[in-house]
Coordinates of C-alpha atoms in Angstrom, one line a residue:
X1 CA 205.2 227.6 -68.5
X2 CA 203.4 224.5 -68.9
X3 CA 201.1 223.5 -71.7
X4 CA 197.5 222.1 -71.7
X5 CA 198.3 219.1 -74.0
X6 CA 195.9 216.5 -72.6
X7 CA 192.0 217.1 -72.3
X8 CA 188.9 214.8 -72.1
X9 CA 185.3 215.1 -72.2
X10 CA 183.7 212.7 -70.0
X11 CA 184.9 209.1 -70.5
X12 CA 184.6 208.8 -74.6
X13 CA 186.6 212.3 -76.0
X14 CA 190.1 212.3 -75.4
X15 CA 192.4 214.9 -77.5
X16 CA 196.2 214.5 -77.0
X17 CA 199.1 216.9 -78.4
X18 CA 201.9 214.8 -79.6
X19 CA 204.9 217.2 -80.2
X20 CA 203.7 219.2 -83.1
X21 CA 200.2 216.8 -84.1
X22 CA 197.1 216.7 -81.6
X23 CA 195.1 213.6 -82.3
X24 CA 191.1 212.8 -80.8
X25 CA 190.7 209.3 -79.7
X26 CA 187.2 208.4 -79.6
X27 CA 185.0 205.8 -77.6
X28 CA 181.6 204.2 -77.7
X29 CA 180.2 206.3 -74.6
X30 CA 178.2 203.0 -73.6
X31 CA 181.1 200.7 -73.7
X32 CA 185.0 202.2 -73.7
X33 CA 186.2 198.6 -74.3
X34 CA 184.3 197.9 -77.4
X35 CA 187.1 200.2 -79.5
X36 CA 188.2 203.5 -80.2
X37 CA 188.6 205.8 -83.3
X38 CA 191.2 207.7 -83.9
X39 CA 191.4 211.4 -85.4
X40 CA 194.5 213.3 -86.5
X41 CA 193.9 216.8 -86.4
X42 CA 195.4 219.0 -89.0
X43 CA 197.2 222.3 -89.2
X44 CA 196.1 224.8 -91.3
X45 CA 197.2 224.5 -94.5
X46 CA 198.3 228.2 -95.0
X47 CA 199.3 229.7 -91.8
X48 CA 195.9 231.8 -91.2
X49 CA 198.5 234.1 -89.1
X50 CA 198.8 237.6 -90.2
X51 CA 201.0 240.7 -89.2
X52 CA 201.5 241.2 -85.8
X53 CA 198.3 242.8 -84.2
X54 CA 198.2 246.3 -82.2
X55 CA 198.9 246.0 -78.7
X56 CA 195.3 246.8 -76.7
X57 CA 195.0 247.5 -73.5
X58 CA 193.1 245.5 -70.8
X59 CA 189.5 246.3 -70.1
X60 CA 187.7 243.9 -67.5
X61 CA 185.0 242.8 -68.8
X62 CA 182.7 244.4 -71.5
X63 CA 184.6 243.2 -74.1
X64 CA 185.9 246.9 -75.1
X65 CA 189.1 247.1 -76.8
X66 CA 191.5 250.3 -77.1
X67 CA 194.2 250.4 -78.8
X68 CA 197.9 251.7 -77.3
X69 CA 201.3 251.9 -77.8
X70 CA 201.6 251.8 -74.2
X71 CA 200.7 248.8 -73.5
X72 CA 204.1 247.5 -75.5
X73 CA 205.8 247.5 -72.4
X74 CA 203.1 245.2 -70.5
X75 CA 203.7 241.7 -72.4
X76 CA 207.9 242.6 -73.4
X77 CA 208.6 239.8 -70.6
X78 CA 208.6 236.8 -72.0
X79 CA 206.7 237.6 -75.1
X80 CA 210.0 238.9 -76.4
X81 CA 210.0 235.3 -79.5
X82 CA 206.5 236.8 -80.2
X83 CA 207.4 239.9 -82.1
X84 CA 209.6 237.6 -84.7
X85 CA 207.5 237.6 -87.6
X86 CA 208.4 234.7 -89.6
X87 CA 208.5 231.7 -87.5
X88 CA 210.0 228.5 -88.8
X89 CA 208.6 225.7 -90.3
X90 CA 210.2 223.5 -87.3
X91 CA 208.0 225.4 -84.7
X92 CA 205.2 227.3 -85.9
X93 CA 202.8 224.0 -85.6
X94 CA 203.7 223.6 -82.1
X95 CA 200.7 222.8 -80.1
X96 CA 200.3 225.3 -77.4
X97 CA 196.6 223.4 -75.9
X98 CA 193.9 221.3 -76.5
X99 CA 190.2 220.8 -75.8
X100 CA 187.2 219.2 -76.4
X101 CA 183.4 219.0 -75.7
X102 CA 179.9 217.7 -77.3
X103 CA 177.7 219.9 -78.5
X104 CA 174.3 218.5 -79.6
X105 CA 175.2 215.1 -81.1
X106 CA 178.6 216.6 -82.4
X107 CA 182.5 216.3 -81.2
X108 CA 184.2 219.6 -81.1
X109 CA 187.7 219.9 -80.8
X110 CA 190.0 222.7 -80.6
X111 CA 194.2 223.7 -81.0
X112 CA 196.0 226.6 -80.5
X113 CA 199.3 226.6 -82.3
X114 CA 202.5 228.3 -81.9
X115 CA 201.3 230.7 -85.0
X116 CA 198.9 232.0 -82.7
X117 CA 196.0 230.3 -84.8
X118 CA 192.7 228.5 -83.1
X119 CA 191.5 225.7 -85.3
X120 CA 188.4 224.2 -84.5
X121 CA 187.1 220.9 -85.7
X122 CA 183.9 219.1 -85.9
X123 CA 183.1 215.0 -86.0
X124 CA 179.6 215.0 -86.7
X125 CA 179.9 211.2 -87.4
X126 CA 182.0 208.5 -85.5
X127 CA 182.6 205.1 -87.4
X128 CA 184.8 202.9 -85.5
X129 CA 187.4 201.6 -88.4
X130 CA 191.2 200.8 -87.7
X131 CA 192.4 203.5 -90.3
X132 CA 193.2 207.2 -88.6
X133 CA 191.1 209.9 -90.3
X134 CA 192.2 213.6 -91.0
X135 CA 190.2 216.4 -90.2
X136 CA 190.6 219.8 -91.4
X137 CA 189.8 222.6 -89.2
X138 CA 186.1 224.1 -90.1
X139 CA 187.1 227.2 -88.5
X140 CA 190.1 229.2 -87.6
X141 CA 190.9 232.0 -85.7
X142 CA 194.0 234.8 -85.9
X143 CA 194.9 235.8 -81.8
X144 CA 196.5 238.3 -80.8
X145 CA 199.6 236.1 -78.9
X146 CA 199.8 232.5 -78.0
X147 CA 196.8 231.0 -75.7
X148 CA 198.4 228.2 -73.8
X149 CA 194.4 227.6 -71.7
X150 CA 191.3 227.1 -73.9
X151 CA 187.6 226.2 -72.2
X152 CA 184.9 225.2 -74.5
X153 CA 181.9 226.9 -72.6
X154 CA 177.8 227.3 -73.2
X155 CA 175.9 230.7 -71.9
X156 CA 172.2 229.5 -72.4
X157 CA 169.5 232.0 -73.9
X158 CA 166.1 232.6 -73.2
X159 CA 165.2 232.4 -76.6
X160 CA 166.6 229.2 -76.8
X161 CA 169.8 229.9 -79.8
X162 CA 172.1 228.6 -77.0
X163 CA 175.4 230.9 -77.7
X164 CA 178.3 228.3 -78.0
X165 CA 182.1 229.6 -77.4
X166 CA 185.9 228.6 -77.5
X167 CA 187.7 230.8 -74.7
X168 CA 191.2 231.1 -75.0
X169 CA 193.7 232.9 -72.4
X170 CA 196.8 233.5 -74.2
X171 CA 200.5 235.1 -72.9
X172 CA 199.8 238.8 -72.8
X173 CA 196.8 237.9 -69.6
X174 CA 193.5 238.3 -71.7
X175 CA 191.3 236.1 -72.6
X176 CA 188.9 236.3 -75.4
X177 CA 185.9 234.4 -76.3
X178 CA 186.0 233.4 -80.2
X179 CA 182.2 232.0 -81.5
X180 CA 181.9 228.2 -82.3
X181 CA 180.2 228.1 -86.0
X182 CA 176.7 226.6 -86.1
X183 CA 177.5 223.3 -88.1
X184 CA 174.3 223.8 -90.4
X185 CA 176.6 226.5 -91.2
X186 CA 179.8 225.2 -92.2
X187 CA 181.2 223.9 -94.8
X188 CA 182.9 220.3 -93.8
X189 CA 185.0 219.8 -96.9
X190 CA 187.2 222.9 -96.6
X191 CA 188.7 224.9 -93.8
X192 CA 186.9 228.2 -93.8
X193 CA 188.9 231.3 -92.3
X194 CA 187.4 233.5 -89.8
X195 CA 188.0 236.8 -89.0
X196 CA 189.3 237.8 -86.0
X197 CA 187.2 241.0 -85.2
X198 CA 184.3 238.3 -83.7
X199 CA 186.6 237.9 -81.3
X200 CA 185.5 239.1 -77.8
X201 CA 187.6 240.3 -74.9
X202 CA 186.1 238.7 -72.0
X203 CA 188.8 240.2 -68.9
X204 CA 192.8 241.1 -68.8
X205 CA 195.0 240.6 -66.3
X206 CA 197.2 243.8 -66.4
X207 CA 201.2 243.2 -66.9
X208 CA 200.6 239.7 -66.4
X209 CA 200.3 236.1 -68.3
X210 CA 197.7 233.7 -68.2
X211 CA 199.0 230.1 -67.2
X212 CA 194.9 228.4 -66.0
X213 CA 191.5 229.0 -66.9
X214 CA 187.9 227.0 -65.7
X215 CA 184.2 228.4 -66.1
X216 CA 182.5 226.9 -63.1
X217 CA 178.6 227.3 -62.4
X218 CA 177.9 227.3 -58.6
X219 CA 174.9 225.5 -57.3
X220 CA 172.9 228.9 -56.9
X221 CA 173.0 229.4 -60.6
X222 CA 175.7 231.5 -60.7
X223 CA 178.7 231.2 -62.7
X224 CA 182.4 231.9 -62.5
X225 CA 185.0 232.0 -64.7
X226 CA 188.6 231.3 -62.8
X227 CA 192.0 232.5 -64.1
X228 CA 194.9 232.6 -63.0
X229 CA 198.5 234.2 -63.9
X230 CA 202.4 234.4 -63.5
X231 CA 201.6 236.5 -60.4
X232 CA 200.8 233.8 -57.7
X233 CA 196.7 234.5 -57.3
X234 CA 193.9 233.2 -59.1
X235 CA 191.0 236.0 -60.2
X236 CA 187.3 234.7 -60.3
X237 CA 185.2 236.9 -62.0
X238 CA 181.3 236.5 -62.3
X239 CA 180.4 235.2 -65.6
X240 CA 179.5 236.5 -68.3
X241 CA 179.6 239.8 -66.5
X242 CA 183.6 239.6 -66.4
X243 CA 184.0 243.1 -65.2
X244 CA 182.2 242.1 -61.4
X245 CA 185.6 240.7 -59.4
X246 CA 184.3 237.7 -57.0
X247 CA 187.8 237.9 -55.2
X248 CA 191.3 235.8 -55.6
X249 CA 192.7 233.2 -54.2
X250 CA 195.6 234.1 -52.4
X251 CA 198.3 232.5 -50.5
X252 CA 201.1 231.2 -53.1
X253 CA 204.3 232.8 -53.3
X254 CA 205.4 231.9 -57.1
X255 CA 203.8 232.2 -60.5
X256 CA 200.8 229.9 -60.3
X257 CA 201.6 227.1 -62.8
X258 CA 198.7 224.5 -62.9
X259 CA 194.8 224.8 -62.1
X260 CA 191.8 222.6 -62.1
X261 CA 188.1 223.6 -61.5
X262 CA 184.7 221.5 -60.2
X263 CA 181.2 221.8 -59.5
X264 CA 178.1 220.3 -59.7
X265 CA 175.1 219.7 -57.7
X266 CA 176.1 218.3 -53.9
X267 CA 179.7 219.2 -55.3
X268 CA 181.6 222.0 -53.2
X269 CA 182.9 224.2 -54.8
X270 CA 186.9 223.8 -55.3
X271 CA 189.5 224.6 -57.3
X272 CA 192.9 223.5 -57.2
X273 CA 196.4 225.3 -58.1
X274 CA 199.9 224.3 -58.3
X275 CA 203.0 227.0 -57.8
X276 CA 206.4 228.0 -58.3
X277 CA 206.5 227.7 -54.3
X278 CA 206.4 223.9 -54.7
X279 CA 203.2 223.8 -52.9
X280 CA 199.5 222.7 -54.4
X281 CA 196.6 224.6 -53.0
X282 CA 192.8 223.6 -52.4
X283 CA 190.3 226.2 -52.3
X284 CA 186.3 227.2 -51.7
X285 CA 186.4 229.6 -54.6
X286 CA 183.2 230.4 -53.6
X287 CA 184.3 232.0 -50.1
X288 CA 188.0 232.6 -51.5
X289 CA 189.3 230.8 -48.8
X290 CA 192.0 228.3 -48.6
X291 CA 191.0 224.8 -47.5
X292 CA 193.9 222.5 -48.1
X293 CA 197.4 222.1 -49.6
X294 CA 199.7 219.5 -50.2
X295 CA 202.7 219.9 -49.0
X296 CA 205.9 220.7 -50.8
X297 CA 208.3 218.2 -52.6
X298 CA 211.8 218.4 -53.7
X299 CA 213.1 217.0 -57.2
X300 CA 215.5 213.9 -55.9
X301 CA 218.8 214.4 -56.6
X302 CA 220.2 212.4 -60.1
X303 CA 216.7 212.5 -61.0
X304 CA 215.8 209.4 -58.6
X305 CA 212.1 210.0 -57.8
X306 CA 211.5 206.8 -55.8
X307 CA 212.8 208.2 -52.5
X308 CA 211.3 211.8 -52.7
X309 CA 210.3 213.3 -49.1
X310 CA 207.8 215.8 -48.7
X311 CA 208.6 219.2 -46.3
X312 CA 205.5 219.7 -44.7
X313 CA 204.6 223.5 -44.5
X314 CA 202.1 225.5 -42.5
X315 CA 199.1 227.1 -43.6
X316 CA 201.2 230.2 -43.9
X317 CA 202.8 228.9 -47.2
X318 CA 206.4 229.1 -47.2
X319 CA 206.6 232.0 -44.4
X320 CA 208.2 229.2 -42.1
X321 CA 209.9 225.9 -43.3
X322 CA 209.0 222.3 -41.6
X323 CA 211.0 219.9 -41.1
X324 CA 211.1 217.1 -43.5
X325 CA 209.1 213.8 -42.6
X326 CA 208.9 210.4 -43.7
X327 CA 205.2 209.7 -45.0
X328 CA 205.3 206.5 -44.0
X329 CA 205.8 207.6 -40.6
X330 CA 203.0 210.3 -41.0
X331 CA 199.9 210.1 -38.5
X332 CA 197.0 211.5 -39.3
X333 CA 195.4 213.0 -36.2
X334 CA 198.7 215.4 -36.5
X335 CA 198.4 218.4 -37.4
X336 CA 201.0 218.9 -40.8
X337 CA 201.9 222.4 -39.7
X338 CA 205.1 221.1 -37.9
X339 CA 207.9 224.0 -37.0
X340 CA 210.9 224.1 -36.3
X341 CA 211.7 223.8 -32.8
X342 CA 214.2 226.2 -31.1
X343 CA 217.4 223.6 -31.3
X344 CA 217.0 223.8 -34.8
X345 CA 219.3 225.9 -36.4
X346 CA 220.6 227.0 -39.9
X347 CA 222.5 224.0 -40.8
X348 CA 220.0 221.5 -39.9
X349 CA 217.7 223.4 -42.2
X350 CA 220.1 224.1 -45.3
X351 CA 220.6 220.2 -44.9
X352 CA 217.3 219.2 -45.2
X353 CA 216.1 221.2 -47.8
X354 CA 219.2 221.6 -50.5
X355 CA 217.2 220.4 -53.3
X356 CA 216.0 222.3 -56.1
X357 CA 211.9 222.7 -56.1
X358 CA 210.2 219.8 -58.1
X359 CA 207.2 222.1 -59.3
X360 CA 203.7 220.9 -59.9
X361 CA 203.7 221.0 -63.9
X362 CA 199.9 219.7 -63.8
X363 CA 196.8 218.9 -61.5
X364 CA 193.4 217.3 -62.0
X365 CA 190.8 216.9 -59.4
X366 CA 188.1 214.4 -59.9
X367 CA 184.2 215.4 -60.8
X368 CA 183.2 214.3 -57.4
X369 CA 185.7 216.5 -55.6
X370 CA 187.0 212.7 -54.4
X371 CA 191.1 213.2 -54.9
X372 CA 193.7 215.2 -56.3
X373 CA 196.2 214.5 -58.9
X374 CA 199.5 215.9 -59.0
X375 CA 202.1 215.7 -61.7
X376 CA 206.0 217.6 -61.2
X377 CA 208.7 218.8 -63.0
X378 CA 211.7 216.5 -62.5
X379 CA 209.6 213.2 -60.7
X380 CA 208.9 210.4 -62.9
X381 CA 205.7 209.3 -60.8
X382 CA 202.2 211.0 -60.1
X383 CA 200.6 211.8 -56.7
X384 CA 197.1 210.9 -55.8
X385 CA 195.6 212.5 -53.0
X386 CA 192.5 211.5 -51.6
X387 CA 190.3 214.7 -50.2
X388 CA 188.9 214.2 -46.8
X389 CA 184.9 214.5 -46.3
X390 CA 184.1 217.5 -44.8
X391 CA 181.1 215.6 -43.4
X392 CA 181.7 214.6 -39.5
X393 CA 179.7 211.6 -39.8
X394 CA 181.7 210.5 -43.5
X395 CA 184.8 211.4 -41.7
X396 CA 187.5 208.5 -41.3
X397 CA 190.7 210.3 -41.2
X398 CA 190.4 211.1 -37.8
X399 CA 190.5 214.7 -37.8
X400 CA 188.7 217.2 -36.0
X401 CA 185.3 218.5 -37.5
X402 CA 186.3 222.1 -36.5
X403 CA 189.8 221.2 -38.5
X404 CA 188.3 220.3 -41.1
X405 CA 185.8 223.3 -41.4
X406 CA 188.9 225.4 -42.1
X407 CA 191.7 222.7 -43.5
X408 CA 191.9 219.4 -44.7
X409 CA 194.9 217.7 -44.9
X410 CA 195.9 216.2 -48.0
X411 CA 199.3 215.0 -46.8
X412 CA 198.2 211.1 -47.7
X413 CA 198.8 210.3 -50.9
X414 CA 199.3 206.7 -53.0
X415 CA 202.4 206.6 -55.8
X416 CA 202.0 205.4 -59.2
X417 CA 205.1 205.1 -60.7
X418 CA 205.8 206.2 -64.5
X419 CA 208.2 205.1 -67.1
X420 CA 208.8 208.9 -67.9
X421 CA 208.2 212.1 -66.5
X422 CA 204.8 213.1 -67.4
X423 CA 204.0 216.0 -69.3
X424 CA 200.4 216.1 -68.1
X425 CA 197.5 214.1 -66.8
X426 CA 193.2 214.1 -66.8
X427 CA 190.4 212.8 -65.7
X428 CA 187.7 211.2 -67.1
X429 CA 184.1 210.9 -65.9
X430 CA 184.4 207.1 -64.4
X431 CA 187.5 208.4 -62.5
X432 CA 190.0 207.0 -64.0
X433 CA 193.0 208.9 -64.8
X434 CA 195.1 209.7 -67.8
X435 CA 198.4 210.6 -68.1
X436 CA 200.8 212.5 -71.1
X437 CA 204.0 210.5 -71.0
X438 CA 207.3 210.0 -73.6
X439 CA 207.4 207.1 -76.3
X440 CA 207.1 204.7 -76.5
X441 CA 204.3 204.4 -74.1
X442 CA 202.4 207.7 -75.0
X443 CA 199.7 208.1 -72.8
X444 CA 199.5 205.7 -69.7
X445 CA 195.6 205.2 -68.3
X446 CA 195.4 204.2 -64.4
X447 CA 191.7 203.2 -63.0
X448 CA 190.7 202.9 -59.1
X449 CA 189.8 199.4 -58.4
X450 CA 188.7 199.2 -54.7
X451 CA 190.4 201.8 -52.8
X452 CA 194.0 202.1 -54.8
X453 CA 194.5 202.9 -58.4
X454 CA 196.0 200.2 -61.0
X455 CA 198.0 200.6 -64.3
X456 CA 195.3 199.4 -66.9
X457 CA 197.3 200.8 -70.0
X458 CA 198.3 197.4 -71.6
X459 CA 194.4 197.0 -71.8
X460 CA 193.0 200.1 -72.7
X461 CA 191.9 200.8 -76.2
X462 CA 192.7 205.1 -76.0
X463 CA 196.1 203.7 -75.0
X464 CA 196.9 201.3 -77.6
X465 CA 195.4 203.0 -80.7
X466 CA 197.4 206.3 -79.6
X467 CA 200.5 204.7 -78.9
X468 CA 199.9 202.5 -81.8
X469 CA 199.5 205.6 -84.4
X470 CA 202.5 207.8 -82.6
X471 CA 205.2 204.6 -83.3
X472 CA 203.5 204.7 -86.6
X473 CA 204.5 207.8 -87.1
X474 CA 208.1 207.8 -85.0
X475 CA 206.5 210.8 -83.2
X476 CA 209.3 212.1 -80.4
X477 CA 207.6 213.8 -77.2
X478 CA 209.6 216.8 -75.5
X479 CA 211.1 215.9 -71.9
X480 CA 209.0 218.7 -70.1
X481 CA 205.9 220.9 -70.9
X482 CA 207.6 223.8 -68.7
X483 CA 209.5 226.4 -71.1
X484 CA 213.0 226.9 -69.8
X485 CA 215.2 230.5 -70.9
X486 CA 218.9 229.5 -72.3
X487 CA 220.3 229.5 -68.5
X488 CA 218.2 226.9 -67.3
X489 CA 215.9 229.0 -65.5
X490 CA 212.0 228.6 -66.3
X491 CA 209.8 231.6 -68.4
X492 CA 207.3 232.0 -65.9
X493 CA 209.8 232.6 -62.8
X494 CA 210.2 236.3 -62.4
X495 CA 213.7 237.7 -61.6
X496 CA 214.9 238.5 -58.4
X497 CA 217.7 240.5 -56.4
X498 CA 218.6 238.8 -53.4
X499 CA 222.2 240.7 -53.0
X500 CA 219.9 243.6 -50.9
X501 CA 218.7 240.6 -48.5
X502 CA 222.2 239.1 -47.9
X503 CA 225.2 241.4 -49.3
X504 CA 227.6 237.8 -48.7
X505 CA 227.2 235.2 -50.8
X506 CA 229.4 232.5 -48.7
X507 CA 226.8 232.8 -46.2
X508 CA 223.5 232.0 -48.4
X509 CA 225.2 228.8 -50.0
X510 CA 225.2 228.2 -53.5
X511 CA 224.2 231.2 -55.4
X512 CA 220.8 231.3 -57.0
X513 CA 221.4 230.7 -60.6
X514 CA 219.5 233.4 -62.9
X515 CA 218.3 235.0 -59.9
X516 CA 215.2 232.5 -60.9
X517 CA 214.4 232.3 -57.0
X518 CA 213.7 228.1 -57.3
X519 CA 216.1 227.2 -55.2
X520 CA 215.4 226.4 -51.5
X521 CA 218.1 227.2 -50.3
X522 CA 218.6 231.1 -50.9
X523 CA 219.2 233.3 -48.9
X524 CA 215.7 235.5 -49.2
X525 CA 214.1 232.1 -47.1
X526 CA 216.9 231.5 -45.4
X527 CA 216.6 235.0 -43.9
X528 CA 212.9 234.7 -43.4
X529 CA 213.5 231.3 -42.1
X530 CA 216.1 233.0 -39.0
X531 CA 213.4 235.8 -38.5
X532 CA 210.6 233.4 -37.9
X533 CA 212.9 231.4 -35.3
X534 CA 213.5 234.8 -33.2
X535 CA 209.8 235.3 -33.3
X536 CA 209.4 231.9 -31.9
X537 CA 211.9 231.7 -29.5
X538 CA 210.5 235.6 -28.3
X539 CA 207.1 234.2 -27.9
X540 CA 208.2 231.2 -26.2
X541 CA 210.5 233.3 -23.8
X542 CA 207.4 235.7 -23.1
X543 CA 205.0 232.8 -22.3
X544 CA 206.0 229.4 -21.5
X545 CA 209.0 230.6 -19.4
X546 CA 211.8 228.6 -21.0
X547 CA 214.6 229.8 -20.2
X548 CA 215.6 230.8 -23.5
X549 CA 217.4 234.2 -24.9
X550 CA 215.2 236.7 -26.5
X551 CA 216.3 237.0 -29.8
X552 CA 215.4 240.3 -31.7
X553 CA 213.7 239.7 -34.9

């Protein structure tokens, strides 16, 4: 599953995991270009991690716990590295996320560790010199498993003792909310241990793991907090009243892998996933409806991402395949559900679409609700995709108001080529956009000039202090922020049979690998591929009069 290694806050916080060391790079909010600061962020010097904890069970919302030996059985899958108790020194400092925000006049920064430790530090004061400081965490927590999503997040009190938090959804589908200390009250000179009964469950997501998480206000006051899991939805839950369900967001077909949040005043309000299916999703998580999706993409074969095609699908996911298009031959008063038409058989199809799925590893959406980014497993480029106005009169894309009402397309899309494949991107508040990439570059930093976006990394100061303190250091990034099982096949991708849908494995192709279910060309689509063509050509039959043989579904 993928790993929340980049995060910023606004334009001038910007905390990066570098294999096992997460560093803060810090900027003059008035002036980016006059320099940056950076901040390596320590480990804890003893391991704060204790004996495993007592399974609890899942309460939503509340924050009651209950123990049970029940509930072994509901994080087993793919938690099986979690019940090893001694954890070697080569891993246990493994940064599992990042994040960051300001409270007051203070920097607060926060890492969760393969230890299943939350450190939390503070910069109350930020001095611009060339020499990298160390901070020691001012706080750290014991979790119950691994969180791989954190959200720094405010509730505000009528009293006026605004109640600060670091929320943190970990592997077994909870997420708990752990109490940022007042900084009156801590002691900056020494890393002071905190016990893990402040903890508060906040929700659970029963026999399940969490892979997103956003807290998003709405513009009636209200406020939701987003998460979503191996089990293709996203929850939203009212906030802090957890236990009230909103609704999900429904429509992927594969472990949801990626998700970004907005809102704000005149901002609608969207949130954006990437899947296992391949396909990234727009919704109004306000109505739970689905209002967009970019289309899905293929990893190139030898790893050649310059020539990757999209395969357009309907608004019905993957239910029925398109065929593949050329975007530069895309027009954009088309609709992009395209199907197949009755000439096109089986071959045609498994032709098209023998690739394996490049799957969207991260996704950022701007403040403004402006464009989409889009980073994938096995594609050394990003994707930017520019979100149509849902205003009529703002409208240039040429698509119908009532479309647009119910789906925008997001098909066009501008390129930016990357040295390596990245390992995950951000946004900052001017719109620029950062991305997570291998030495020796680091972190690349593109910024929209006009109407297309620019490499400005030779020029930016977060680029070259980071880059210059990771060489420094001979700091070697992983290939992929995805976690892969010994056979190849990734964590989050559930096994599955499909010997009951096709008892002949000539016919489906090449044989699914691990049973992982990521390769197009299986036979569970292909045989939902063939049914959806004899619905087609029966409806066709039925009303146009074509001349065509029924086919029984």
């Amino acid at each position: 599953m993928s790993k929340q290694l980049l995060h910023s806050f606004r334009s001038h916080v910007v905390v990066a995991a570098l294999s096992d060391r997460a560093f803060a790079v810090l900027t003059s909010e008035q002036d980016a270009t006059s320099g940056a600061r950076v901040y390596e962020l320590l480990p804890p010097a003893v391991s704060a991690h204790a004996a495993p904890a007592k399974k609890r069970s899942k309460v939503n919302g509340g924050g009651a716990e209950k123990d049970s030996a029940a509930d072994d059985n509901v994080v087993k899958e793919g938690e099986a590295q979690e019940t090893k108790s001694d954890l070697s020194a080569d891993t246990k400092e493994e940064i599992q996320a990042v994040c960051s925000t300001e409270i007051g006049s203070h920097i607060w920064l926060a890492v969760s560790r393969e230890d299943k430790t939350l450190s939390l530090y503070c910069v109350a004061d930020v001095k611009f010199q060339e020499d990298v400081m160390q901070l020691q965490p001012v706080a750290i927590y014991n979790m119950p498993k691994r969180a791989r999503c954190l959200v720094f997040h405010t509730l505000p009190s009528s009293t006026g003792a605004d109640c600060h938090m670091i929320i943190a959804g970990d592997l077994s589908g909870d997420a708990f909310a752990y109490p940022v200390p007042s900084y009156d009250a801590i002691d900056l000179t020494a890393a002071a241990a905190a016990k893990s009964s402040s903890r508060r469950l906040l929700l659970g997501h029963t026999a399940s793991m969490l892979t997103g998480m956003q807290v998003a206000p709405t513009n009636n006051g209200r406020q939701f907090i987003l998460t979503a899991d191996r089990d293709e939805k996203v929850r939203v839950s009212c906030f802090p009243e957890t236990h009230i369900v909103h609704g999900y967001l429904l429509g992927h077909t594969a472990f949801v892998s990626a998700m970004d949040a907005v809102s704000g005043d005149g901002v609608r309000p969207l949130c954006l996933t990437g899947s296992g299916d391949g396909t990234v999703r727009l919704w109004d998580y306000q109505t739970c409806k689905e209002v967009g999706m970019v289309p899905l993409v293929l990893q190139p074969p030898g790893g050649d991402s310059s020539n990757n095609d999209d395969l357009n699908v309907n608004d019905e996911g993957l239910r029925e395949a398109a065929l593949c298009k050329d975007d530069n031959n895309f027009d954009e008063n088309e609709d992009e559900s395209v199907e197949f038409d009755g000439d096109c058989g089986d071959d045609d199809f498994d032709e098209k679409c023998d690739g394996l799925i490049a799957v969207p590893l991260a996704v950022a959406m701007s403040s403004d609700a402006e464009y989409v980014v889009v980073a994938r497993e096995g594609i050394s480029s990003i994707d930017i995709h520019p979100i149509p106005d849902p205003d009529p009169a703002k409208n240039t894309s040429g698509l119908s108001s009532m479309f647009l009402s119910q789906l925008v397309s997001l098909h066009k899309k501008q390129t930016l080529q990357c040295p390596s494949q990245p390992l995950d991107v951000c946004l900052l508040s001017d719109g620029s956009v950062l991305v997570l990439a291998r030495e020796p570059e680091y972190i690349l930093h593109f910024r929209c000039i006009g109407s297309e976006f620019e490499d400005m990394t030779s020029t930016s100061p977060i680029c070259s202090v980071l880059a210059s303190v990771a060489t420094s250091r001979s700091i070697s990034m992983p290939i992929t922020a995805l976690e892969y099982n010994e056979d190849g096949t990734l964590k989050l991708q559930k096994k599955v049979d499909n010997k009951e849908l096709d008892g002949d494995e000539a016919e489906g192709g090449e044989s699914n690998a691990g049973n992982s279910g990521l390769h197009w060309n299986d036979k569970e689509r292909k045989n939902t591929h063939r049914l959806a063509n004899g619905r087609r050509r029966k409806r066709n039959c039925k009303g146009g009069g074509t001349g065509e043989e029924e086919v029984d579904p």
